[in-house]
Amino acid sequence: MNFAVIGGDMRQVKLAELLAEDGHNVAAFAVDKEYMGAGAVTRKGSLELAGTDCVILPLPVMGKEGLLSTPLSSESLTIQDTLFNLPPEAIICAGKIDPATRELARHRKLELIDYLEREEFAVANAVSAAEGALMLIMSETAVTVHNLKILVTGFGRIGKILCHRLWGLGAEVSAYARECADLAWIKAYGYHPVDPGVLDDSLHEFDVVVNTVPARIFGESRLKKLNPGVWCLDLASKPGGIDFIKAAELGVPVLWALGLPGEIAPVTSGAVIRDTIYNILKEEGAM
Amino acid sequence: MNFAVIGGDMRQVKLAELLAEDGHNVAAFAVDKEYMGAGAVTRKGSLELAGTDCVILPLPVMGKEGLLSTPLSSESLTIQDTLFNLPPEAIICAGKIDPATRELARHRKLELIDYLEREEFAVANAVSAAEGALMLIMSETAVTVHNLKILVTGFGRIGKILCHRLWGLGAEVSAYARECADLAWIKAYGYHPVDPGVLDDSLHEFDVVVNTVPARIFGESRLKKLNPGVWCLDLASKPGGIDFIKAAELGVPVLWALGLPGEIAPVTSGAVIRDTIYNILKEEGAM
Amino acid sequence: MNFAVIGGDMRQVKLAELLAEDGHNVAAFAVDKEYMGAGAVTRKGSLELAGTDCVILPLPVMGKEGLLSTPLSSESLTIQDTLFNLPPEAIICAGKIDPATRELARHRKLELIDYLEREEFAVANAVSAAEGALMLIMSETAVTVHNLKILVTGFGRIGKILCHRLWGLGAEVSAYARECADLAWIKAYGYHPVDPGVLDDSLHEFDVVVNTVPARIFGESRLKKLNPGVWCLDLASKPGGIDFIKAAELGVPVLWALGLPGEIAPVTSGAVIRDTIYNILKEEGAM
Amino acid sequence: MNFAVIGGDMRQVKLAELLAEDGHNVAAFAVDKEYMGAGAVTRKGSLELAGTDCVILPLPVMGKEGLLSTPLSSESLTIQDTLFNLPPEAIICAGKIDPATRELARHRKLELIDYLEREEFAVANAVSAAEGALMLIMSETAVTVHNLKILVTGFGRIGKILCHRLWGLGAEVSAYARECADLAWIKAYGYHPVDPGVLDDSLHEFDVVVNTVPARIFGESRLKKLNPGVWCLDLASKPGGIDFIKAAELGVPVLWALGLPGEIAPVTSGAVIRDTIYNILKEEGAM
């Protein structure tokens, strides 16, 4: 098949290389030559996309206002121009599509498929995010994860995988959730369940707290109940789950880490995008 | 609180003991004296339930046609009579409520809460079912689970927990699912994902196959593709996922195991029912 | 190569089949026809062993006084006659060689190599023994291994593997050892270390106790300190680590289980013997 | 008890704090004020040690030629002067005692106990070293540990624990050892055993190689057989197990990481020293 990969960071670079390794024709645009590996991948200045079966736009698709995200390119491309050049018959995938881009595409009668919204992408991304969290815990605290008393708040994708990995490293894992069903899963996997009725009274027990819930779980009152030597990591997207200003006032060390998957493991992330694109193409009957 | 436990098997007996250990008044009915442990639990011949806050009926609630399930009692009770004696102000819990019992209750203007349908009950039950499956694999095959090449079909509650435990014992775990998202989870936990496109071609690789999907996954064609030395376990509720008649004709050994949780771990199952009842009572504002 | 397998139980039968699968000529003796699988394995009445490169005797080599262990044979063979018929140039392996057999061999100027004494055999056997222990815990107690509070006394081969597997199933694993180094390993793997100073005071905490030390660890005083609902499993060879008579007097349920590997997984055990024999042959320069 | 902690890095600082937390009198010397936490710990300029029960010298005891290792102190102390001031009746512990220091002590008729040589210290240290290795793999490679094909050469303390943690993170773990017994343990824990006969032919399969053996395992011929995208980590003490010069010539990326425990987890390392000192004191009858 003929693929075009336009813009993006090291994940898109690796994606292009992986597609080429699988035997596809791949044209990469808006990535400077020095970043692209040797091999079957070609790249050109202007967007010549005739005959392209599938176009892959970056994650997130928009960088600065109105521009395609192209951190590895010395030139810049507007989203409008980019969409204007896309062949309407191609399958077009993009990550984290914002309303403005969505609107521009509708105008051009293009259907954009958001690969960030695919569940399998989100799960695989959570694997990288959880490892990124482990690495931060290892590098930012002066103790081993082994034997660490740790609380993970939230038992969604990242919470589930992070608990699993912490357990594999020998930590004493507690997980907080509100729903009975989540608490049952927490118990089933061998972690200590912390329900809303006991959360406040158990906060002083933990060496490390990792939040994954995008809601203000840790306000002043709970921050005050933490162990004096605690270290906190917030993985939740905006607005985060910890009151950062109060934490700073109280001297509670907090690190807010977003975008871990792309940072810790761009090659794995590129492979995850590839697998997701393949699933999309299969469902669209194009592969 | 005042509890009444009526009928049931060893799970209900243990439930009654556990409730009494927690300091509640517990009256047990329709369980013969020799099964009931010493302690605070009392039992009486006729259903005197005045002042009872919560009545717990068995799982399943119905045994033989129209009768309450009372396998540990020398007497029998009809469901109709039982319901007639229940105090309308009590919270009434029962397991696996069939339409006929539901209808009788509606007539009597009683609301029955089915604890089998609670998600946290189902998850905790799956823990026991998965252990029961492990025990059967250990006792029925001539090899160790360690190093075993095993396929689990279905990645619902039992599938998830069974894979986790098999991995913990050092098996080579493959799991089959149809959805991309399930396959992403399978990979995230470190098992080999088997998707519909590769299932048939990989069937010959496995020493043991455990099915958890209540749909006919293993018909004649797939049974023929299995390894000659394979052993199969079906944990799916009726109609099961394996064509048992064809399997017998082809000489493929299959064990269809239902009701494992109550068998392998009645004390744990009793505790699971207790926890679920407590959750119901909390949500009803009674605890 | 030319192998002769003489006597033994299902492990030796499987061993003979596996050797034949690897392309060797295998003659099996003193195993009745109905036990031996189809294939390249042949068997004959009298011990004609000319040209045999390697003779494999059973584990244990001696059954009843002076006789070779031949539980699957309707005939019997004395060890003396067997040894008399062995070709002196062959490599001769046997399991658990007793002093009398050793003496007879010396007389005949035969060197017997004991495969039971090989470390790699002992480790692989411990894998099977640990699984056998798990199966017994599952079948003999009314609770799940998940969440079980369990004490393993001794951190030798079986102790190490049993703790690892229990942890993988979600048990709360404590392990008792006397040496600082063993206790450090126990901690490193994430189990609770129990040292001699705290053993007595912690005995009441456990639901299950598994002993692996062949020394009287559990005499009357410690048995009395156990939890009233405890269940005990002794895996230690004679004389065992629990005072069985006192336990019976005190009503402490104890199961003494020996020979688990051969029982739970004869096929795996046959493969383990084969791998050990291959290692012996390599070290002897014969393979 | 009365302790004196003299010199050392953050591990000794934490050690002093932990001893004080346990209720002991602790005098710390040759550590500048700003490093020492608040609390019961006192510190003085000159070595006044009358009444001290136990003196703890750093790990390693010698820094620059003839001087005590005092990286957190603006002053310096010679080992000779330090030993001269020690009370002969105290128990004196030091880490990694070199022959020159040993000789000076003999002259002064002091018995020095090396806590680095204690097995329980080495095991606990290996826990930290293994985590340090994980952190480096996470930060230095562009892929996740999950699904990583990794080879660990050597199955001593660090090898054992590192394999266990890698497995817990979902890596595909292979381990190389020469002895049959080690290979049996590798298999028993569920990793892929790599023996000398297959090492060379399997080298191209791995994404990451971690060496723990202090012997030249990776010379030119094996370095050439590695996967072009491999990343190598050498944890072995001098001279290391990889030919670093050849690796540089061949473009194989290698990181040689020593002293990980103290770097990644000084608090945990301080606690490990404390536990080891307590064990020594118990064996000496002083505690």
mmCIF file of N, CA and C in Angstrom, chain C residues 6 9 12 17 31 60 67 72 76-77 97-98 107 128 139-140 164 167 184 235 247:
data_model
loop_
_atom_site.group_PDB
_atom_site.id
_atom_site.type_symbol
_atom_site.label_atom_id
_atom_site.label_comp_id
_atom_site.label_asym_id
_atom_site.label_seq_id
_atom_site.Cartn_x
_atom_site.Cartn_y
_atom_site.Cartn_z
ATOM 1 N N ILE C 6 14.717 -49.893 32.341
ATOM 2 C CA ILE C 6 14.306 -51.113 33.033
ATOM 3 C C ILE C 6 13.483 -50.762 34.271
ATOM 4 N N ASP C 9 8.005 -46.527 37.182
ATOM 5 C CA ASP C 9 6.581 -46.178 37.084
ATOM 6 C C ASP C 9 6.312 -45.350 35.823
ATOM 7 N N GLN C 12 9.111 -43.477 34.026
ATOM 8 C CA GLN C 12 10.039 -44.207 33.168
ATOM 9 C C GLN C 12 9.374 -44.548 31.828
ATOM 10 N N GLU C 17 9.313 -43.159 26.001
ATOM 11 C CA GLU C 17 8.655 -42.580 24.825
ATOM 12 C C GLU C 17 9.385 -41.333 24.331
ATOM 13 N N VAL C 31 8.145 -53.501 32.137
ATOM 14 C CA VAL C 31 6.945 -52.660 32.133
ATOM 15 C C VAL C 31 5.942 -53.405 31.265
ATOM 16 N N PRO C 60 12.660 -44.830 42.976
ATOM 17 C CA PRO C 60 13.920 -45.321 43.516
ATOM 18 C C PRO C 60 14.281 -46.649 42.863
ATOM 19 N N LEU C 67 14.539 -56.260 45.498
ATOM 20 C CA LEU C 67 13.942 -56.274 44.155
ATOM 21 C C LEU C 67 14.021 -54.904 43.505
ATOM 22 N N LEU C 72 4.849 -51.351 37.445
ATOM 23 C CA LEU C 72 3.988 -51.538 36.273
ATOM 24 C C LEU C 72 4.243 -52.873 35.586
ATOM 25 N N SER C 76 8.729 -59.855 38.473
ATOM 26 C CA SER C 76 9.669 -59.102 39.300
ATOM 27 C C SER C 76 11.101 -59.493 38.967
ATOM 28 N N LEU C 77 11.994 -58.595 39.258
ATOM 29 C CA LEU C 77 13.418 -58.761 38.965
ATOM 30 C C LEU C 77 14.210 -58.447 40.225
ATOM 31 N N ILE C 97 19.941 -44.287 44.887
ATOM 32 C CA ILE C 97 20.657 -45.559 45.058
ATOM 33 C C ILE C 97 20.940 -45.801 46.536
ATOM 34 N N ASP C 98 20.464 -46.918 47.047
ATOM 35 C CA ASP C 98 20.646 -47.262 48.455
ATOM 36 C C ASP C 98 21.989 -47.950 48.643
ATOM 37 N N HIS C 107 30.707 -54.655 43.696
ATOM 38 C CA HIS C 107 31.109 -56.051 43.494
ATOM 39 C C HIS C 107 31.216 -56.411 42.030
ATOM 40 N N SER C 128 7.561 -29.450 40.255
ATOM 41 C CA SER C 128 6.395 -30.330 40.311
ATOM 42 C C SER C 128 5.873 -30.457 41.739
ATOM 43 N N SER C 139 -7.518 -28.063 46.967
ATOM 44 C CA SER C 139 -8.566 -29.071 47.114
ATOM 45 C C SER C 139 -8.911 -29.354 48.570
ATOM 46 N N GLU C 140 -7.983 -29.138 49.490
ATOM 47 C CA GLU C 140 -8.219 -29.535 50.875
ATOM 48 C C GLU C 140 -8.733 -28.407 51.767
ATOM 49 N N HIS C 164 7.174 -18.509 45.289
ATOM 50 C CA HIS C 164 7.018 -17.783 44.020
ATOM 51 C C HIS C 164 5.645 -18.031 43.419
ATOM 52 N N TRP C 167 2.768 -16.440 45.517
ATOM 53 C CA TRP C 167 2.758 -14.995 45.254
ATOM 54 C C TRP C 167 2.065 -14.705 43.924
ATOM 55 N N ALA C 184 17.172 -12.490 53.691
ATOM 56 C CA ALA C 184 17.368 -11.396 52.730
ATOM 57 C C ALA C 184 16.764 -11.760 51.375
ATOM 58 N N LEU C 235 5.732 -31.294 53.570
ATOM 59 C CA LEU C 235 6.362 -31.834 52.360
ATOM 60 C C LEU C 235 7.736 -32.410 52.653
ATOM 61 N N ALA C 247 -0.180 -33.461 66.829
ATOM 62 C CA ALA C 247 -1.134 -32.704 66.017
ATOM 63 C C ALA C 247 -2.504 -33.382 66.064
#
